Each structure stands twice: as C-alpha cells, then as structure tokens.
Amino acid sequence: MTSRVLALDLDGTLLTPKKTLLPSSLEALARAKAAGYQLIIVTGRHHVAIHPFYQALALDTPAICCNGTYLYDYQAKKVLTADPLPVSQAVKLIEMLESHDVHGLMYVDNAMLYEKPTGHVIRTNNWAQTLPPEQRPVFTQVDSLRAAASEVDAIWKFALTDEDTGKLRQFAYTVEQTLGLECEWSWHDQVDIARTGNSKGKRLAEWVNSQGLSMKDVVAFGDNYNDISMLEAAGLGVAMGNADDAVKARANVVIGDNTTDSIASFIYSHLL
C-alpha cells in the first residue's frame, strides 16, 4: 500500500489524557508531512476547540469536525460542506432531554451552548481557560437551548454526558428509535447525537476523493466507537492500545496507548 493521507482523531488518540500532544508525535508527523503525506484532523470536536492542535501541527488541510457533520476550512474560516441537524429534530431532542433530565452541550455555528454546567462542561471550560484568548473555544450558558436552536444558523451535534452510563445508553437507544438520529460514543461517558448518515468515515472519503485519491491511500488512527467508520474504510486502520476491544477488532493494526510514543514509532517503522 502506498499511503498518501494520515487521518488523525484527537481525544484518546493523538492527545494524551492531559489534552496535550506528545513531542514525539509532533516530530514524526512533521517528518511525514515533509515526505509528502497530507495530514487531516478527523474529530468529534467543534472546530473552535481544536485551534491549539491544528496550529501545533502546522496544517493547511481542512478539519473534519463533529464526527463528520461538517468540513471546516481554517484558512478561509468557513464551512465547506455540512449536514447539520434540522431545527425541528433538534427541538424534539431538546424536549426529550428535558423529560429525561439529561444535560449536555449543543454545538452550533462557532460556539457550544449549555443550560446547566455539568461536570463535563466545567472540565472542558476549565481547559479552555488555560489557552490564549485567540485559541479559546466559546462556551455560552443560555436560559433555553430550545430558544437558541431557532436563533442559530447551524446545529452540528449534541454532546451528552451522565455519570449513570446505563441511563445514557437507554436514552441514546430511545433517541435512535424515536427520532432516527445517529448516536455515537466518543468517550466512555459521552454520547454524541447528530443527523443520521454523518460519520467520520463518510466525510473523510468525500474529502479524500476530492483530492484525487481513494480511501486505500489513507492510514487512519482512532480509539473510540465514533472512529470505527474511518478505521474500517481506510486502507489501514490503526487502533490505539487504550481503545475498547470492540474498536480494536475493527482495525487492521493495534499499537500502544496514547501516553506512549506509539504513533511516532508506527510512522517511522511503517510509513517513512
């Protein structure tokens, strides 16, 4: 296989548990880029929450955000392609959140909105405050997500967390059965809800094709269930050692976890 593209998930993959990039990964990816590889971030994050990593990697490619909901061009500062949630479906989901007492973030336009500061929101916002102002994602508390849903231009996804993962799994199942939306787990206690049909693999394939390449030319790195679509579609799917066994089973190769130099070692031994 002659690889041309490295598709990189962030949380749990390229990022350590402290949300930092390993120096070894930065060096190896810089060498891969110099050797002619295109690097592209494929993440569940909002584009406003990946500035420090995008800049540290010195990328010029667009980023695939919110599990494939949209493709964002950082150079032009605009969305290139997108399949956001219809407002009507978002409002129905918000009504279900209220009735089941589940809270989370609504990803919209250039910000993330919430009603109640849950643990996940507090932790993420605390991380944001450690960044320079120009790299800081926007978290906004609103009185009503339902009202906000009708005021924004685009609703990318909802990110829901709950200490009771059993409750969260049941809620996700109910949403899928009732509203026909896509529910994907991006962390052990976080489920992302977006428009059906959106996935990292689908949006990545569209972008790769636009470059005159095929998914056979892609090496994809991931660790969670929302990465499976691109791990399976890529010419080579690489799962992290910290991934669940079900994710590892869908990859071609399993390397070390996200606290070690495993990504760098793989690049040097297999790609350069």
Short mmCIF file of C-alpha atoms in Angstrom, two decimals:
data_model
loop_
_atom_site.label_atom_id
_atom_site.label_comp_id
_atom_site.label_asym_id
_atom_site.label_seq_id
_atom_site.Cartn_x
_atom_site.Cartn_y
_atom_site.Cartn_z
CA MET A 1 0.00 0.00 0.00
CA THR A 2 1.24 3.48 -0.89
CA SER A 3 -0.22 5.82 1.70
CA ARG A 4 -0.81 9.49 0.99
CA VAL A 5 -3.08 10.66 3.81
CA LEU A 6 -2.86 10.36 7.59
CA ALA A 7 -6.28 10.82 9.22
CA LEU A 8 -5.96 11.64 12.90
CA ASP A 9 -8.51 11.50 15.68
CA LEU A 10 -7.65 13.77 18.63
CA ASP A 11 -9.03 12.74 22.03
CA GLY A 12 -7.76 9.36 23.15
CA THR A 13 -5.56 9.08 20.06
CA LEU A 14 -3.24 11.95 19.19
CA LEU A 15 -3.90 13.70 22.52
CA THR A 16 -2.73 12.43 25.90
CA PRO A 17 -5.20 12.23 28.80
CA LYS A 18 -3.99 15.74 29.74
CA LYS A 19 -5.06 17.01 26.29
CA THR A 20 -1.51 17.58 25.10
CA LEU A 21 0.43 16.50 22.02
CA LEU A 22 3.45 14.29 22.57
CA PRO A 23 6.69 15.84 21.21
CA SER A 24 7.43 12.52 19.51
CA SER A 25 4.12 12.64 17.65
CA LEU A 26 4.70 16.22 16.53
CA GLU A 27 8.16 15.36 15.21
CA ALA A 28 7.05 12.20 13.41
CA LEU A 29 4.04 13.91 11.83
CA ALA A 30 6.21 16.84 10.70
CA ARG A 31 8.54 14.36 9.01
CA ALA A 32 5.59 12.58 7.40
CA LYS A 33 4.30 15.90 6.10
CA ALA A 34 7.75 16.75 4.72
CA ALA A 35 7.76 13.37 2.99
CA GLY A 36 4.57 14.25 1.13
CA TYR A 37 1.77 12.98 3.36
CA GLN A 38 -1.33 15.07 3.84
CA LEU A 39 -2.43 15.24 7.48
CA ILE A 40 -6.06 15.78 8.35
CA ILE A 41 -7.77 16.01 11.74
CA VAL A 42 -10.96 13.95 11.98
CA THR A 43 -12.57 14.67 15.32
CA GLY A 44 -15.76 14.76 17.31
CA ARG A 45 -14.79 18.24 18.47
CA HIS A 46 -16.18 21.57 17.32
CA HIS A 47 -13.76 23.47 15.09
CA VAL A 48 -13.39 26.15 17.77
CA ALA A 49 -11.99 23.52 20.15
CA ILE A 50 -9.05 22.33 18.04
CA HIS A 51 -7.15 25.56 17.38
CA PRO A 52 -4.07 24.76 19.51
CA PHE A 53 -3.62 21.34 17.94
CA TYR A 54 -4.24 22.48 14.39
CA GLN A 55 -1.66 25.21 14.80
CA ALA A 56 0.90 22.99 16.56
CA LEU A 57 0.67 20.54 13.66
CA ALA A 58 1.08 23.43 11.18
CA LEU A 59 -1.73 22.12 8.99
CA ASP A 60 -3.17 23.61 5.82
CA THR A 61 -5.86 20.98 5.26
CA PRO A 62 -9.48 21.44 6.36
CA ALA A 63 -10.67 19.68 9.51
CA ILE A 64 -13.49 17.16 9.73
CA CYS A 65 -15.50 18.12 12.81
CA CYS A 66 -18.34 16.84 14.97
CA ASN A 67 -17.96 13.23 13.77
CA GLY A 68 -18.23 14.14 10.11
CA THR A 69 -21.09 16.63 10.36
CA TYR A 70 -19.03 19.26 8.57
CA LEU A 71 -15.72 20.09 6.88
CA TYR A 72 -14.11 23.32 8.09
CA ASP A 73 -11.53 25.41 6.22
CA TYR A 74 -9.30 27.14 8.75
CA GLN A 75 -7.57 29.24 6.12
CA ALA A 76 -10.79 30.76 4.76
CA LYS A 77 -12.55 30.44 8.14
CA LYS A 78 -15.66 28.89 6.67
CA VAL A 79 -17.61 25.65 6.49
CA LEU A 80 -17.07 23.88 3.17
CA THR A 81 -19.66 21.11 3.35
CA ALA A 82 -22.11 20.21 6.09
CA ASP A 83 -25.17 18.22 7.09
CA PRO A 84 -26.43 19.92 10.26
CA LEU A 85 -29.45 18.90 12.31
CA PRO A 86 -32.79 20.31 11.17
CA VAL A 87 -34.16 22.67 13.81
CA SER A 88 -37.33 20.59 14.14
CA GLN A 89 -35.37 17.48 15.09
CA ALA A 90 -33.12 19.45 17.44
CA VAL A 91 -36.17 20.83 19.26
CA LYS A 92 -37.67 17.34 19.62
CA LEU A 93 -34.34 16.12 21.04
CA ILE A 94 -34.23 19.03 23.50
CA GLU A 95 -37.74 18.13 24.65
CA MET A 96 -36.56 14.57 25.28
CA LEU A 97 -33.51 15.85 27.18
CA GLU A 98 -35.81 17.86 29.43
CA SER A 99 -38.19 14.98 30.08
CA HIS A 100 -35.37 12.52 30.84
CA ASP A 101 -33.30 15.03 32.88
CA VAL A 102 -30.22 14.61 30.67
CA HIS A 103 -27.87 17.52 30.09
CA GLY A 104 -25.11 18.37 27.67
CA LEU A 105 -23.75 20.71 25.06
CA MET A 106 -25.37 21.88 21.84
CA TYR A 107 -22.72 22.53 19.19
CA VAL A 108 -23.73 25.41 16.92
CA ASP A 109 -22.14 27.85 14.46
CA ASN A 110 -18.97 28.96 16.31
CA ALA A 111 -19.85 28.03 19.89
CA MET A 112 -21.04 25.37 22.31
CA LEU A 113 -24.18 26.14 24.30
CA TYR A 114 -25.48 24.66 27.54
CA GLU A 115 -28.14 25.29 30.16
CA LYS A 116 -26.60 23.67 33.23
CA PRO A 117 -22.84 23.43 33.96
CA THR A 118 -22.40 19.67 34.28
CA GLY A 119 -19.06 18.13 35.23
CA HIS A 120 -18.09 17.66 31.58
CA VAL A 121 -18.90 21.28 30.76
CA ILE A 122 -16.93 22.55 33.76
CA ARG A 123 -13.87 20.42 32.95
CA THR A 124 -13.87 21.40 29.30
CA ASN A 125 -14.36 25.07 30.10
CA ASN A 126 -11.52 24.94 32.64
CA TRP A 127 -9.27 23.53 29.91
CA ALA A 128 -10.37 26.31 27.58
CA GLN A 129 -9.38 28.97 30.11
CA THR A 130 -5.77 27.72 30.05
CA LEU A 131 -5.48 28.64 26.36
CA PRO A 132 -4.54 32.01 24.84
CA PRO A 133 -7.67 34.07 24.06
CA GLU A 134 -7.28 33.60 20.31
CA GLN A 135 -7.32 29.80 20.73
CA ARG A 136 -10.08 29.64 23.32
CA PRO A 137 -13.31 27.86 22.35
CA VAL A 138 -16.58 29.61 23.11
CA PHE A 139 -18.82 28.10 25.79
CA THR A 140 -22.04 30.00 26.40
CA GLN A 141 -24.65 29.36 29.06
CA VAL A 142 -28.17 30.03 27.82
CA ASP A 143 -31.53 30.08 29.53
CA SER A 144 -33.07 27.80 26.92
CA LEU A 145 -31.50 25.51 24.36
CA ARG A 146 -34.90 25.30 22.72
CA ALA A 147 -34.97 29.04 22.11
CA ALA A 148 -31.33 29.08 20.98
CA ALA A 149 -31.96 26.32 18.44
CA SER A 150 -34.20 28.67 16.46
CA GLU A 151 -31.74 31.56 16.58
CA VAL A 152 -28.55 29.95 15.23
CA ASP A 153 -27.60 29.22 11.64
CA ALA A 154 -26.50 25.59 12.12
CA ILE A 155 -26.76 22.92 14.80
CA TRP A 156 -23.87 20.49 14.40
CA LYS A 157 -24.48 17.97 17.16
CA PHE A 158 -25.33 17.41 20.82
CA ALA A 159 -22.74 16.01 23.24
CA LEU A 160 -24.40 14.37 26.23
CA THR A 161 -22.77 13.10 29.41
CA ASP A 162 -24.08 11.47 32.55
CA GLU A 163 -22.43 9.68 35.45
CA ASP A 164 -25.08 7.00 35.03
CA THR A 165 -23.90 5.46 31.74
CA GLY A 166 -26.73 2.95 31.82
CA LYS A 167 -29.22 5.81 31.81
CA LEU A 168 -27.29 7.45 28.98
CA ARG A 169 -27.28 4.27 26.89
CA GLN A 170 -31.00 3.85 27.34
CA PHE A 171 -31.58 7.47 26.39
CA ALA A 172 -29.44 7.11 23.25
CA TYR A 173 -31.38 3.99 22.27
CA THR A 174 -34.69 5.83 22.76
CA VAL A 175 -33.45 8.76 20.64
CA GLU A 176 -32.45 6.45 17.81
CA GLN A 177 -35.76 4.63 17.89
CA THR A 178 -37.90 7.75 18.30
CA LEU A 179 -36.14 10.41 16.25
CA GLY A 180 -33.99 8.34 13.92
CA LEU A 181 -30.86 10.32 14.80
CA GLU A 182 -27.30 8.98 14.90
CA CYS A 183 -25.89 8.25 18.36
CA GLU A 184 -22.16 7.56 18.59
CA TRP A 185 -19.98 7.12 21.66
CA SER A 186 -16.94 9.41 21.61
CA TRP A 187 -15.87 8.77 25.20
CA HIS A 188 -16.77 6.22 27.85
CA ASP A 189 -19.39 8.56 29.32
CA GLN A 190 -20.23 10.75 26.31
CA VAL A 191 -22.66 10.07 23.51
CA ASP A 192 -22.82 12.38 20.50
CA ILE A 193 -26.09 12.84 18.66
CA ALA A 194 -26.16 14.13 15.10
CA ARG A 195 -28.01 13.80 11.82
CA THR A 196 -28.31 10.24 10.54
CA GLY A 197 -25.74 9.39 7.87
CA ASN A 198 -23.00 11.63 9.21
CA SER A 199 -19.81 9.81 10.12
CA LYS A 200 -16.08 10.36 10.17
CA GLY A 201 -15.61 7.73 7.50
CA LYS A 202 -18.16 9.23 5.11
CA ARG A 203 -16.87 12.80 5.32
CA LEU A 204 -13.25 11.62 5.14
CA ALA A 205 -13.99 9.61 1.98
CA GLU A 206 -15.60 12.68 0.37
CA TRP A 207 -12.55 14.82 1.09
CA VAL A 208 -10.08 12.13 0.01
CA ASN A 209 -11.95 11.72 -3.28
CA SER A 210 -11.79 15.50 -3.80
CA GLN A 211 -8.01 15.18 -3.62
CA GLY A 212 -8.00 12.65 -6.44
CA LEU A 213 -7.21 9.82 -4.05
CA SER A 214 -9.09 6.84 -2.64
CA MET A 215 -9.53 5.53 0.90
CA LYS A 216 -6.90 2.91 0.04
CA ASP A 217 -4.41 5.76 0.27
CA VAL A 218 -5.39 6.56 3.87
CA VAL A 219 -3.93 5.49 7.20
CA ALA A 220 -6.45 6.35 9.94
CA PHE A 221 -5.71 6.49 13.67
CA GLY A 222 -8.50 6.26 16.25
CA ASP A 223 -9.58 4.91 19.62
CA ASN A 224 -13.34 5.06 20.05
CA TYR A 225 -16.62 3.96 18.54
CA ASN A 226 -17.03 7.14 16.52
CA ASP A 227 -13.72 6.25 14.81
CA ILE A 228 -14.83 2.83 13.55
CA SER A 229 -16.29 4.17 10.31
CA MET A 230 -12.93 5.60 9.23
CA LEU A 231 -10.84 2.76 10.64
CA GLU A 232 -12.81 0.31 8.51
CA ALA A 233 -12.88 2.49 5.40
CA ALA A 234 -9.18 3.37 5.39
CA GLY A 235 -6.55 1.36 3.57
CA LEU A 236 -5.01 0.86 7.01
CA GLY A 237 -6.96 1.39 10.22
CA VAL A 238 -4.79 1.82 13.31
CA ALA A 239 -6.41 1.48 16.75
CA MET A 240 -4.79 2.76 19.91
CA GLY A 241 -3.93 0.39 22.73
CA ASN A 242 -6.33 2.27 25.03
CA ALA A 243 -9.27 1.56 22.70
CA ASP A 244 -12.06 -0.82 23.68
CA ASP A 245 -11.66 -4.35 22.37
CA ALA A 246 -14.65 -3.86 20.07
CA VAL A 247 -12.86 -0.95 18.38
CA LYS A 248 -9.57 -2.83 18.15
CA ALA A 249 -11.38 -5.69 16.43
CA ARG A 250 -12.43 -3.37 13.59
CA ALA A 251 -8.89 -2.09 12.92
CA ASN A 252 -6.06 -3.63 10.90
CA VAL A 253 -3.37 -2.83 13.45
CA VAL A 254 -3.30 -2.12 17.19
CA ILE A 255 -0.46 -0.02 18.62
CA GLY A 256 0.39 1.30 22.10
CA ASP A 257 -1.75 3.70 24.08
CA ASN A 258 -1.95 7.49 23.83
CA THR A 259 0.55 8.09 26.64
CA THR A 260 3.43 6.46 24.76
CA ASP A 261 5.39 7.15 21.57
CA SER A 262 3.32 4.57 19.70
CA ILE A 263 2.12 6.83 16.88
CA ALA A 264 5.64 8.07 16.21
CA SER A 265 7.03 4.54 16.31
CA PHE A 266 4.39 3.35 13.84
CA ILE A 267 5.11 6.20 11.43
CA TYR A 268 8.85 5.57 11.48
CA SER A 269 8.57 1.80 11.15
CA HIS A 270 5.75 1.60 8.58
CA LEU A 271 5.47 4.87 6.67
CA LEU A 272 8.84 6.58 6.42
#
